XYZ file of C-alpha atoms in Angstrom:
705
model
C 18.934 36.230 -3.258
C 15.718 36.652 -1.265
C 13.757 34.398 -3.613
C 16.521 31.778 -3.428
C 16.334 31.716 0.377
C 12.563 31.251 0.335
C 12.737 28.575 -2.384
C 15.507 26.711 -0.531
C 13.567 26.816 2.745
C 10.412 25.486 1.058
C 12.331 22.778 -0.784
C 14.081 21.580 2.380
C 10.868 21.684 4.419
C 9.069 19.558 1.839
C 12.028 17.200 1.431
C 12.029 16.647 5.200
C 8.259 16.276 5.182
C 8.192 13.530 2.563
C 11.487 11.867 3.420
C 10.248 11.040 6.903
C 7.012 9.420 5.707
C 8.491 6.185 4.280
C 11.125 6.278 7.017
C 8.724 6.107 9.974
C 6.369 3.735 8.150
C 9.372 1.472 7.618
C 10.071 1.686 11.366
C 6.545 0.535 12.215
C 6.258 -2.105 9.484
C 7.773 -5.073 11.374
C 5.781 -4.314 14.515
C 2.406 -4.381 12.757
C 3.199 -7.524 10.799
C 4.491 -6.233 7.479
C 1.039 -5.304 6.194
C 0.087 -2.836 3.473
C -2.213 -1.181 6.001
C 0.841 0.481 7.607
C 1.442 2.706 4.603
C -2.261 3.313 3.945
C -2.813 4.356 7.565
C 0.391 6.405 7.536
C -0.690 8.195 4.356
C -3.982 9.231 5.930
C -2.206 10.315 9.133
C 0.200 12.480 7.166
C -2.666 13.952 5.144
C -4.450 14.803 8.403
C -1.264 16.294 9.837
C -0.885 18.290 6.628
C -4.441 19.569 7.108
C -3.650 20.618 10.686
C -0.470 22.306 9.495
C -2.324 24.235 6.796
C -4.995 25.227 9.330
C -2.229 26.446 11.640
C -0.730 28.504 8.806
C -4.134 29.981 7.963
C -4.753 30.994 11.573
C -1.219 32.326 11.893
C -1.740 34.653 8.954
C -5.288 35.701 9.839
C -4.998 36.104 13.584
C -1.417 36.944 14.390
C 0.757 37.625 11.383
C 3.968 37.198 13.377
C 6.897 34.821 12.924
C 8.527 34.410 16.327
C 5.872 32.024 17.664
C 6.268 29.748 14.623
C 10.042 29.681 15.035
C 9.704 28.898 18.738
C 7.304 26.072 17.892
C 9.779 24.554 15.442
C 12.564 24.589 18.027
C 10.475 23.246 20.923
C 8.841 20.464 18.865
C 12.213 19.280 17.617
C 13.777 19.346 21.070
C 10.962 17.276 22.574
C 10.801 14.314 20.171
C 13.972 14.171 18.048
C 15.644 11.908 17.192
C 12.632 9.597 16.984
C 12.690 5.830 17.449
C 10.317 2.919 16.910
C 8.038 1.946 19.806
C 9.214 -1.048 21.783
C 5.819 -2.628 22.419
C 3.625 -4.346 19.807
C 0.145 -3.005 18.968
C -2.228 -3.110 21.914
C -5.200 -1.596 20.066
C -7.957 -3.641 18.457
C -7.527 -1.496 15.333
C -3.994 -1.627 13.867
C -4.636 1.584 11.931
C -5.507 3.431 15.136
C -2.332 2.155 16.766
C -0.288 3.403 13.780
C -1.875 6.846 14.112
C -1.199 7.065 17.835
C 2.423 5.995 17.498
C 3.051 8.385 14.605
C 1.546 11.211 16.620
C 3.837 10.424 19.548
C 6.921 9.954 17.397
C 6.795 13.166 15.387
C 3.291 14.610 15.242
C 4.266 18.128 16.345
C 7.338 18.515 14.074
C 5.381 17.181 11.107
C 2.495 19.623 11.618
C 4.932 22.543 11.841
C 6.774 21.353 8.738
C 3.447 21.162 6.903
C 2.719 24.763 7.867
C 6.049 25.930 6.437
C 5.039 25.923 2.754
C 1.919 28.154 2.939
C 3.544 30.399 5.541
C 6.673 30.924 3.489
C 4.590 31.666 0.402
C 2.503 34.161 2.366
C 5.623 35.801 3.782
C 7.080 36.039 0.292
C 3.876 37.652 -0.978
C 4.418 40.455 1.558
C 7.853 41.350 0.144
C 8.612 43.841 -2.613
C 9.943 41.175 -5.006
C 8.748 41.577 -8.627
C 6.877 38.252 -8.558
C 5.551 38.614 -5.010
C 1.971 38.743 -6.300
C 2.348 35.202 -7.656
C 3.878 33.192 -4.754
C 2.248 29.985 -6.012
C 5.269 29.471 -8.264
C 7.310 28.768 -5.148
C 5.065 25.749 -4.649
C 6.964 24.076 -7.483
C 10.154 24.353 -5.412
C 8.259 22.813 -2.513
C 7.081 19.858 -4.581
C 10.504 19.430 -6.171
C 11.911 19.091 -2.662
C 9.206 16.517 -1.906
C 10.145 14.426 -4.932
C 13.862 14.581 -4.104
C 13.140 13.530 -0.522
C 10.923 10.647 -1.604
C 13.218 9.269 -4.296
C 16.337 9.555 -2.177
C 14.899 7.224 0.437
C 14.411 3.927 -1.476
C 17.320 4.423 -3.877
C 19.998 5.976 -1.642
C 19.149 6.091 2.047
C 17.386 2.789 2.718
C 19.908 0.553 0.861
C 22.948 2.253 2.456
C 21.965 3.459 5.932
C 20.383 1.658 8.889
C 17.252 3.005 10.550
C 18.803 4.612 13.683
C 21.245 6.559 11.506
C 18.387 7.573 9.206
C 16.475 9.051 12.155
C 19.566 10.918 13.349
C 20.247 12.300 9.863
C 16.670 13.501 9.535
C 16.982 15.306 12.872
C 20.102 17.100 11.613
C 18.172 18.159 8.494
C 15.412 19.497 10.743
C 17.974 21.671 12.520
C 19.203 23.056 9.193
C 15.622 23.843 8.248
C 15.160 25.945 11.381
C 18.125 28.070 10.279
C 16.767 28.476 6.736
C 13.252 29.380 7.895
C 14.771 31.900 10.292
C 16.727 33.459 7.437
C 13.555 33.666 5.327
C 11.655 35.270 8.211
C 14.321 37.972 8.455
C 13.988 38.692 4.714
C 10.241 39.415 4.938
C 8.568 42.508 6.438
C 7.928 42.296 10.160
C 4.208 41.879 9.645
C 2.089 40.326 6.906
C -1.082 41.890 8.232
C -2.668 44.094 5.611
C -5.712 46.305 5.607
C -8.644 44.892 3.650
C -7.952 42.089 1.166
C -7.591 43.356 -2.388
C -9.965 40.688 -3.701
C -13.092 39.160 -2.159
C -12.771 35.844 -0.370
C -13.612 32.747 -2.438
C -17.144 31.444 -1.998
C -18.294 28.107 -0.631
C -18.799 26.604 -4.100
C -15.208 27.361 -5.051
C -13.903 25.850 -1.810
C -16.011 22.710 -2.350
C -14.650 22.372 -5.891
C -11.066 22.555 -4.597
C -11.888 19.777 -2.137
C -13.342 17.572 -4.871
C -10.334 18.162 -7.119
C -8.018 17.195 -4.263
C -10.076 14.219 -3.039
C -10.236 12.243 -6.294
C -6.441 11.967 -6.879
C -5.788 11.447 -3.140
C -8.235 8.556 -2.967
C -6.792 7.024 -6.132
C -3.264 7.396 -4.712
C -4.085 5.277 -1.651
C -5.976 2.652 -3.662
C -3.373 2.355 -6.422
C -0.525 2.076 -3.906
C -2.292 -0.611 -1.892
C -3.120 -2.498 -5.089
C 0.492 -2.411 -6.324
C 2.053 -3.451 -3.012
C -0.531 -6.144 -2.239
C 1.050 -8.581 -4.687
C 4.709 -7.547 -4.375
C 5.742 -6.126 -1.008
C 4.752 -3.259 1.296
C 8.134 -1.516 1.107
C 9.238 2.119 0.694
C 10.245 1.733 -2.952
C 6.727 0.770 -3.984
C 5.156 3.314 -1.625
C 7.236 6.142 -3.025
C 6.814 5.762 -6.788
C 3.024 6.442 -6.901
C 3.460 9.325 -4.463
C 6.150 10.818 -6.709
C 3.726 10.723 -9.655
C 1.116 12.414 -7.485
C 3.541 15.161 -6.407
C 4.986 15.579 -9.893
C 1.535 16.648 -11.042
C 1.743 19.564 -8.583
C 5.113 20.561 -10.005
C 3.737 20.434 -13.526
C 0.606 22.484 -12.963
C 2.079 25.051 -10.557
C 5.239 25.737 -12.564
C 3.603 26.138 -15.958
C 0.215 26.653 -17.492
C -2.260 24.006 -16.435
C -3.740 21.859 -19.231
C -6.924 23.156 -20.793
C -10.302 21.667 -19.966
C -10.456 19.869 -23.284
C -6.892 18.547 -23.039
C -7.503 17.258 -19.511
C -10.709 15.503 -20.500
C -9.186 13.925 -23.602
C -6.224 12.693 -21.560
C -8.582 11.194 -18.983
C -10.595 9.358 -21.619
C -7.510 8.148 -23.510
C -5.790 6.836 -20.360
C -8.515 5.882 -17.910
C -11.052 4.181 -20.207
C -8.676 1.414 -21.438
C -7.292 0.909 -17.933
C -10.819 0.649 -16.514
C -11.628 -1.984 -19.116
C -8.586 -3.985 -17.997
C -9.747 -3.744 -14.377
C -12.995 -5.487 -15.246
C -10.953 -8.527 -16.278
C -8.917 -8.240 -13.035
C -5.667 -8.261 -14.982
C -2.574 -7.441 -12.908
C 0.260 -9.457 -14.439
C 2.956 -9.060 -15.590
C 3.627 -6.601 -12.796
C 6.370 -4.788 -14.706
C 3.663 -3.639 -17.146
C 0.621 -3.103 -14.929
C 2.376 -1.448 -11.972
C 3.959 1.327 -14.100
C 0.696 1.630 -16.024
C -1.167 2.235 -12.763
C 1.341 4.960 -11.854
C 0.829 6.618 -15.255
C -2.963 6.566 -14.792
C -2.557 8.126 -11.349
C -0.348 10.821 -12.871
C -2.866 11.638 -15.623
C -5.756 11.919 -13.160
C -3.643 14.017 -10.784
C -2.556 16.438 -13.517
C -6.154 16.850 -14.708
C -7.629 17.604 -11.287
C -4.689 19.469 -9.791
C -4.634 21.546 -12.965
C -8.274 22.401 -12.329
C -7.311 23.527 -8.820
C -4.617 25.816 -10.224
C -6.945 27.335 -12.806
C -9.374 28.330 -10.056
C -6.864 29.335 -7.346
C -7.461 32.622 -5.496
C -5.275 35.696 -5.165
C -2.211 35.539 -2.928
C -3.945 36.957 0.160
C -6.223 33.900 0.228
C -3.610 31.230 -0.477
C -3.660 29.757 3.041
C -7.426 29.166 2.694
C -6.829 27.551 -0.692
C -4.240 25.147 0.746
C -6.469 24.387 3.726
C -9.362 23.387 1.438
C -7.154 21.202 -0.760
C -5.684 19.508 2.314
C -9.186 18.774 3.634
C -10.118 17.243 0.294
C -6.989 15.097 0.387
C -7.845 13.844 3.864
C -11.411 12.972 2.860
C -10.257 11.133 -0.260
C -7.553 9.224 1.573
C -9.861 8.359 4.461
C -12.459 6.961 2.054
C -9.892 4.681 0.395
C -8.294 3.572 3.676
C -11.275 3.180 5.994
C -14.546 3.707 4.164
C -14.046 1.433 1.166
C -12.990 -1.680 3.148
C -16.140 -1.353 5.244
C -18.448 -0.824 2.259
C -16.962 -3.152 -0.371
C -15.674 -6.701 -0.004
C -13.632 -6.406 -3.216
C -11.418 -3.670 -4.665
C -14.486 -2.053 -6.165
C -13.387 1.406 -5.010
C -10.679 1.413 -7.681
C -13.296 1.103 -10.423
C -15.494 3.655 -8.677
C -12.622 6.150 -8.419
C -11.784 5.689 -12.078
C -15.417 6.265 -13.067
C -15.545 9.409 -10.918
C -12.296 10.637 -12.448
C -13.915 10.286 -15.868
C -17.245 11.761 -14.802
C -16.632 14.790 -12.600
C -14.733 17.103 -14.965
C -17.093 16.601 -17.939
C -20.132 17.098 -15.710
C -18.813 20.307 -14.192
C -17.750 21.770 -17.514
C -21.134 20.932 -19.014
C -22.587 23.647 -16.778
C -22.446 26.047 -19.697
C -25.076 23.966 -21.511
C -28.307 23.940 -19.465
C -29.914 21.029 -21.297
C -26.932 18.777 -20.632
C -26.864 19.885 -17.037
C -30.458 18.934 -16.395
C -30.428 15.651 -18.310
C -26.942 14.587 -17.231
C -27.357 15.490 -13.561
C -30.726 13.768 -13.198
C -29.503 10.617 -14.924
C -26.251 10.645 -12.960
C -28.063 10.893 -9.619
C -30.560 8.219 -10.669
C -27.852 5.750 -11.648
C -25.861 6.429 -8.461
C -29.003 5.709 -6.432
C -29.573 2.518 -8.415
C -25.952 1.543 -7.864
C -26.279 2.015 -4.113
C -29.410 -0.114 -3.838
C -28.433 -2.849 -6.290
C -24.896 -3.257 -4.938
C -26.260 -3.846 -1.449
C -28.615 -6.524 -2.739
C -26.345 -8.219 -5.295
C -22.773 -7.012 -4.727
C -21.082 -9.872 -6.563
C -23.229 -9.714 -9.691
C -24.121 -6.175 -10.627
C -21.777 -3.599 -9.099
C -19.355 -3.653 -12.037
C -21.856 -3.153 -14.864
C -23.813 -0.577 -12.853
C -20.616 1.400 -12.248
C -19.870 1.256 -15.958
C -23.397 2.470 -16.618
C -22.558 5.546 -14.564
C -19.608 6.218 -16.861
C -21.788 5.716 -19.946
C -24.458 8.133 -18.727
C -21.931 10.815 -17.891
C -20.019 10.304 -21.126
C -23.261 10.561 -23.077
C -24.199 13.769 -21.273
C -20.805 15.197 -22.222
C -20.580 13.908 -25.783
C -23.080 11.560 -27.403
C -20.345 9.754 -29.329
C -18.528 8.859 -26.110
C -21.438 6.662 -25.101
C -20.375 4.032 -27.630
C -17.033 3.652 -25.843
C -18.899 3.073 -22.602
C -21.126 0.440 -24.188
C -18.038 -1.493 -25.277
C -16.702 -1.416 -21.739
C -20.067 -2.516 -20.377
C -20.030 -5.521 -22.701
C -16.560 -6.415 -21.435
C -17.739 -6.042 -17.858
C -20.720 -8.334 -18.375
C -18.437 -10.965 -19.902
C -16.007 -10.713 -16.998
C -18.451 -11.115 -14.117
C -17.423 -13.976 -11.870
C -19.467 -15.636 -9.193
C -17.177 -16.620 -6.321
C -18.487 -18.708 -3.464
C -17.670 -15.844 -1.093
C -15.723 -12.623 -0.912
C -14.376 -10.938 2.200
C -12.088 -8.108 3.093
C -10.186 -6.792 6.097
C -7.498 -4.217 6.795
C -4.920 -6.874 5.884
C -6.180 -8.102 2.539
C -8.897 -9.046 0.067
C -10.109 -12.652 0.005
C -12.131 -14.640 -2.470
C -13.259 -18.252 -2.264
C -13.628 -19.682 -5.739
C -15.234 -22.915 -6.828
C -13.325 -25.145 -9.275
C -14.928 -28.238 -10.807
C -13.235 -30.980 -12.830
C -13.402 -34.752 -13.265
C -12.554 -35.272 -9.584
C -15.389 -33.087 -8.341
C -15.648 -29.632 -6.796
C -12.821 -27.810 -5.008
C -12.866 -24.642 -2.942
C -9.874 -22.351 -3.405
C -8.821 -19.403 -1.227
C -7.479 -16.526 -3.326
C -5.730 -13.584 -1.680
C -5.469 -10.662 -4.070
C -4.693 -12.600 -7.250
C -2.756 -15.518 -5.704
C -4.081 -18.903 -4.577
C -3.463 -19.672 -0.913
C -4.761 -23.196 -0.759
C -7.564 -25.457 -1.863
C -9.655 -28.306 -0.501
C -11.803 -30.940 -2.177
C -15.513 -31.118 -1.396
C -15.645 -34.882 -2.041
C -15.535 -36.698 1.321
C -13.236 -39.400 -0.069
C -10.392 -36.935 -0.648
C -11.436 -34.062 1.601
C -8.815 -34.755 4.263
C -5.977 -34.699 1.715
C -3.854 -31.512 1.878
C -3.744 -29.973 -1.587
C -2.185 -27.018 -3.370
C 1.431 -26.572 -2.206
C 0.874 -28.774 0.896
C 0.316 -32.042 -0.976
C 2.248 -35.025 0.462
C 4.170 -35.442 -2.786
C 5.560 -31.907 -2.445
C 8.435 -30.532 -0.348
C 6.491 -30.136 2.884
C 5.276 -33.728 2.706
C 8.842 -34.934 2.095
C 10.190 -32.974 5.066
C 7.493 -34.168 7.466
C 8.043 -37.803 6.469
C 11.731 -37.409 7.340
C 12.915 -37.921 10.950
C 13.622 -34.189 11.062
C 9.858 -33.635 11.080
C 9.124 -35.723 14.164
C 7.761 -33.406 16.818
C 5.620 -30.288 17.213
C 5.053 -28.200 14.116
C 4.788 -24.401 14.003
C 3.253 -22.717 10.943
C 3.355 -18.964 10.307
C 0.407 -18.360 8.000
C -2.894 -20.249 8.162
C -4.306 -20.175 4.628
C -7.014 -22.845 4.420
C -5.376 -24.784 7.269
C -3.948 -27.527 5.020
C -0.957 -28.115 7.321
C -3.432 -29.372 9.918
C -3.661 -32.578 7.866
C -0.145 -33.444 9.077
C -1.084 -33.267 12.763
C -0.600 -36.363 14.914
C -0.813 -37.009 18.623
C 2.978 -36.609 18.804
C 2.969 -33.750 16.277
C 0.588 -30.981 17.348
C 0.349 -28.071 14.935
C 0.258 -24.459 16.079
C -0.646 -21.820 13.494
C 0.145 -18.115 13.660
C -2.175 -15.914 11.614
C -2.133 -12.125 11.427
C -5.662 -11.625 10.083
C -8.633 -12.862 12.160
C -10.708 -12.947 8.979
C -8.537 -15.748 7.562
C -9.297 -17.837 10.661
C -13.005 -17.147 10.206
C -12.859 -18.401 6.618
C -10.749 -21.458 7.474
C -13.106 -22.453 10.294
C -16.256 -22.161 8.200
C -17.242 -25.752 7.297
C -19.075 -24.493 4.235
C -15.678 -23.594 2.794
C -12.888 -25.614 4.479
C -12.734 -28.343 7.142
C -9.036 -29.024 7.862
C -9.097 -27.249 11.230
C -12.329 -28.921 12.299
C -10.946 -32.350 11.398
C -7.722 -31.696 13.286
C -9.536 -30.872 16.516
C -7.482 -30.314 19.654
C -4.236 -31.284 17.951
C -4.275 -27.870 16.232
C -4.396 -24.373 17.636
C -4.324 -20.905 16.100
C -2.698 -17.798 17.589
C -3.951 -14.515 16.128
C -1.263 -11.877 15.697
C 2.043 -11.303 13.977
C 3.812 -14.624 13.399
C 7.224 -13.410 14.488
C 5.875 -12.147 17.799
C 3.880 -15.334 18.292
C 6.847 -17.641 17.729
C 8.986 -15.457 20.009
C 6.563 -16.213 22.843
C 7.202 -19.974 22.565
C 9.533 -21.718 25.015
C 13.004 -22.303 23.607
C 13.680 -25.688 21.932
C 9.951 -26.492 21.704
C 9.256 -27.211 18.010
C 10.758 -29.594 15.479
C 9.923 -27.708 12.267
C 8.862 -24.118 11.714
C 7.029 -23.462 8.436
C 7.103 -19.844 7.244
C 4.296 -19.321 4.734
C 2.862 -15.935 5.653
C 2.786 -14.127 2.364
C -0.318 -12.077 1.499
C -0.934 -12.459 -2.219
C 2.647 -12.444 -3.465
C 3.618 -9.710 -0.982
C 6.515 -10.306 1.388
C 6.425 -9.493 5.105
C 10.133 -8.700 5.067
C 10.478 -8.677 8.862
C 10.014 -12.471 8.863
C 13.154 -12.940 6.750
C 15.761 -10.928 8.661
C 18.798 -12.196 10.564
C 17.195 -11.230 13.881
C 14.090 -13.240 13.004
C 16.081 -16.331 12.026
C 18.148 -16.213 15.203
C 14.941 -16.184 17.188
C 13.531 -19.053 15.109
C 16.655 -21.092 15.852
C 16.208 -20.664 19.588
C 12.708 -22.138 19.351
C 13.811 -25.233 17.409
C 14.671 -28.523 19.027
C 18.240 -29.761 18.446
C 18.414 -30.809 14.808
C 15.209 -28.901 13.984
C 14.552 -27.113 10.708
C 12.963 -24.062 9.165
C 10.941 -24.557 5.973
C 10.166 -21.406 3.982
C 7.707 -21.174 1.109
C 9.680 -19.098 -1.386
C 7.081 -19.122 -4.174
C 6.912 -15.597 -5.534
C 6.503 -14.112 -8.988
C 8.283 -10.866 -8.234
C 11.117 -11.411 -5.753
C 13.837 -14.072 -5.451
C 13.030 -15.092 -1.881
C 15.289 -18.157 -1.961
C 18.411 -16.010 -2.094
C 17.167 -13.813 0.762
C 16.407 -16.868 2.920
C 19.747 -18.540 2.157
C 21.604 -15.349 3.105
C 19.779 -15.172 6.440
C 20.564 -18.839 7.031
C 24.257 -18.306 6.300
C 24.345 -15.387 8.741
C 22.895 -17.586 11.474
C 24.972 -20.715 10.876
C 22.422 -22.765 8.965
C 22.760 -24.591 5.667
C 20.071 -24.593 3.013
C 18.627 -26.791 0.285
C 15.939 -25.765 -2.203
C 13.300 -27.596 -4.214
C 11.368 -26.209 -7.176
C 8.373 -28.509 -7.122
C 6.275 -28.997 -10.249
C 3.269 -31.382 -10.370
C 3.891 -33.132 -13.683
C 1.274 -35.856 -13.318
C -2.175 -35.013 -14.662
C -3.963 -36.396 -11.602
C -1.956 -34.063 -9.326
C -2.952 -31.064 -11.384
C -6.571 -32.229 -11.266
C -6.222 -32.277 -7.471
C -5.265 -28.581 -7.603
C -1.699 -29.378 -6.522
C 0.332 -26.253 -7.250
C 3.912 -25.625 -8.282
C 5.939 -24.171 -5.424
C 9.461 -23.310 -4.299
C 10.586 -24.287 -0.798
C 13.817 -23.670 1.106
C 14.829 -25.943 3.986
C 17.351 -24.654 6.531
C 18.963 -26.466 9.450
C 22.192 -26.455 11.413
C 22.214 -30.273 11.261
C 24.803 -31.114 8.575
C 23.711 -34.771 8.469
C 20.128 -33.799 7.697
C 21.227 -31.401 4.965
C 23.387 -34.109 3.397
C 20.428 -36.474 3.502
C 18.160 -34.056 1.638
C 20.915 -32.991 -0.775
C 21.302 -36.639 -1.804
C 17.666 -36.560 -2.983
C 17.681 -35.366 -6.634
C 14.568 -33.309 -5.978
C 16.560 -31.009 -3.676
C 19.656 -28.957 -4.441
C 22.195 -27.331 -2.164
C 22.314 -23.553 -1.975
C 26.030 -22.818 -1.856
C 25.951 -19.177 -2.954
C 24.605 -17.682 0.249
C 26.173 -14.377 1.276
C 25.927 -13.645 4.996
C 27.042 -10.045 4.424
C 24.023 -9.433 2.165
C 21.510 -10.836 4.670
C 18.613 -8.583 5.582
C 18.395 -7.165 9.096
C 15.614 -5.346 10.922
C 17.421 -2.069 10.222
C 18.517 -2.758 6.633
C 16.866 -4.476 3.672
C 17.416 -4.143 -0.067
C 14.411 -5.616 -1.833
C 15.344 -3.859 -5.076
C 18.392 -6.140 -5.519
C 16.174 -9.246 -5.498
C 13.431 -8.255 -7.932
C 12.587 -10.652 -10.744
C 12.212 -8.184 -13.586
C 10.971 -10.511 -16.328
C-alpha cells in the first residue's frame, strides 16, 4: 500500500509536469507568431525549472529533511497563480525567447519548480522507509516517467482535440490540487525525518558527476534539434512536440525499470542506427515526412537509451540520489541551451544536428576505450586535433568544409575504437564530399534557416530563397525579366488572376514577405504593405545582391516587422482590397492565422467586396479545407485553384505549382471566379469544424501519403 501511494504520487506529479508543457506553449504560440522557437524556448525553460526543482530537493534533504515546508510551498504556489491564463499583451522584448521565459515564469514558474522537486523528494522519502525495496528507490522513477508519457500523449490525442484552452487550464489546476493530497499522504507514510548519520557510501566524485552531465546533455540537445527539425516543415503544434519527447522519456522508463543495455550493445545500436541516418543528413533528405519524421524519433530513442543507460549503470547509492538528479538536470539544461541558443549563433545551417550525431557516436566508444592506454592516447590526441581543425576551418569556410571535417571526427573516433569501423566512416565521408552544395548565402535566426541558391538554365541565372527545404520565391538576375514576379507569384498564376480582376483594385496587404515578389504588383493606386515576422527575411529581401523587388517598388511598398495577425489588426477598418496570407515557414503552418477569430478580424479590415487570398500549398496538411471551414464560419464563400505551370517556358522561369484559396462575402465575385474553369467552388466547408484560437485539430487534416 505504501509503495502504491508513493508510485501514484510520483506518476501524477510527472503527468502534471509534462501535461502542462505543451499546454502553456500552445497558449503562447499565437502571441509569438506561431514559430517553432516557442517550443524550443519552452523546453529550455522547463529544463531550467527542472534543474531548480532538483536543486531545491537536494537542499531540502541535505539541510532540512522536513516535509511541512514543501507541502506549504505547494499550496501557496498553487493559490497564487492557478488557474493560469495567456498574457494579454504581445511580446515587448527584443528577444522572443526571453519573453517566452518571462511569461512562463510568471504563469507557473513556482508550481512547476515544486512539481519538479516532487520526484527526487518522494524517492528520498521512500528510501527512508522500512519497505523491502527501500534501498533501490530508483525503480520508482519508472512510475514517474510513465506518468510523464501518459500526460504527454493525452494532450495531443485527447485533451487538445476535445477541450478548449481555458478548460484545459482549469482541469490542470484541479489535478494540481489532487497531487497535493497524494503528496501529503506519502509524507505521512514516511518517517518524520530523513536525516541520517553519516552516509553509508562516499559521495560521488567530480568525474562521475561530469559524466552524468555529459550523458544527459547529448540526448537533451538532440531532443531540441530533432523536434525543431521535424516541426520546421510541418507545424509547430503539440502533437509534433510531444512525440519526440515521449521517445526521450521512454528511454528513462526502459533503463530505470530493467537492466540497462551493456556497453557493447549500446555502441552497436548507436552505430547501426546513427551512421545510416547521419549519411542521409549529408544529402539533406527529409521527405517523405512520414518516413523521415518517425525515423528521427527512433534515432533519438536509440541515443537516449544508450546514454541514459550509461547514467543508470553509474548511479550512486540512494542517499546520494538527489545529487545524481541535480547533475543530470544540469546536463539537460546545458544540452538544451546549446541547441536552442548556442547553435543558431554559431552555425548558419542545421549543422548542430550532424555534430550531435557525431558526438553520440564518439563519446561512448572514447570513454570505454579508457581500459586500453594506447587507444586512449592515440584516440584522444587525434580527436582533440580534429576538433581544433574543425573549429578553425569552419570559421574560415563554413559552407565548404564543415560537413566532411565533422565526418572526419567520426572516422577518427571510430578508428580509435575499432579499426574496421574506419571503413564505414570513409564511405560516409565520400557521400559527404559528393553532397556539398555551394549556396549563394546561408543565414539563420530564431525563426528559421534560410538559404539562397543559384539556379542557371537557358534563360540565365535565378536566385531562389529556400526556407528549411521549401522554396519561398525566386527572381531572375537578367535585367530584361528581373521585374517579373516568379515562383508562385507569376502573373499567369492565381494571384495574378485575382489582382487583374476588379476585386483586386485597391491597397494590398501581404502576410509573409519571402523575396518580396508581390511588390511587382504595386501601383500608385495599389500600395503594398507586407507583414513579416523575421527581420532576417527583410534583410535578405532588401539586399540587391540577392533580390530587388522591394528596391524597385520604392515608396509604394512598406514592410511591418512582427506577427502578421497583430500587424493587420492595427490597420484601420475597411482599408485594404485584398489580403494575401502567405506566411508559412518551410511547409510549417502558423495555425493562429487560420482561426475563426483571425478571419473575422481580416474581414473587418477589408473594403466592401474585398477578398482574402490564402496560399494553401503544403505537402503535409490539407490547408484548403481548414481555410474553407474558417470562411464558412465567418460568412464567406471560397473557390480554390490548383495551379500547375504546364508550359516549358514557365518552368524555366522557376514558376512553381501552388494551391490558392480565394474567400469573399461578395457572391457576385465568387460566381465570376467560379465560372473560370481554372477555379472550383468549395462547397464542403464545415463551419462547426473551423479552428478557433482555443481549439484546433491539425491531426484531422494531415496528408498521410
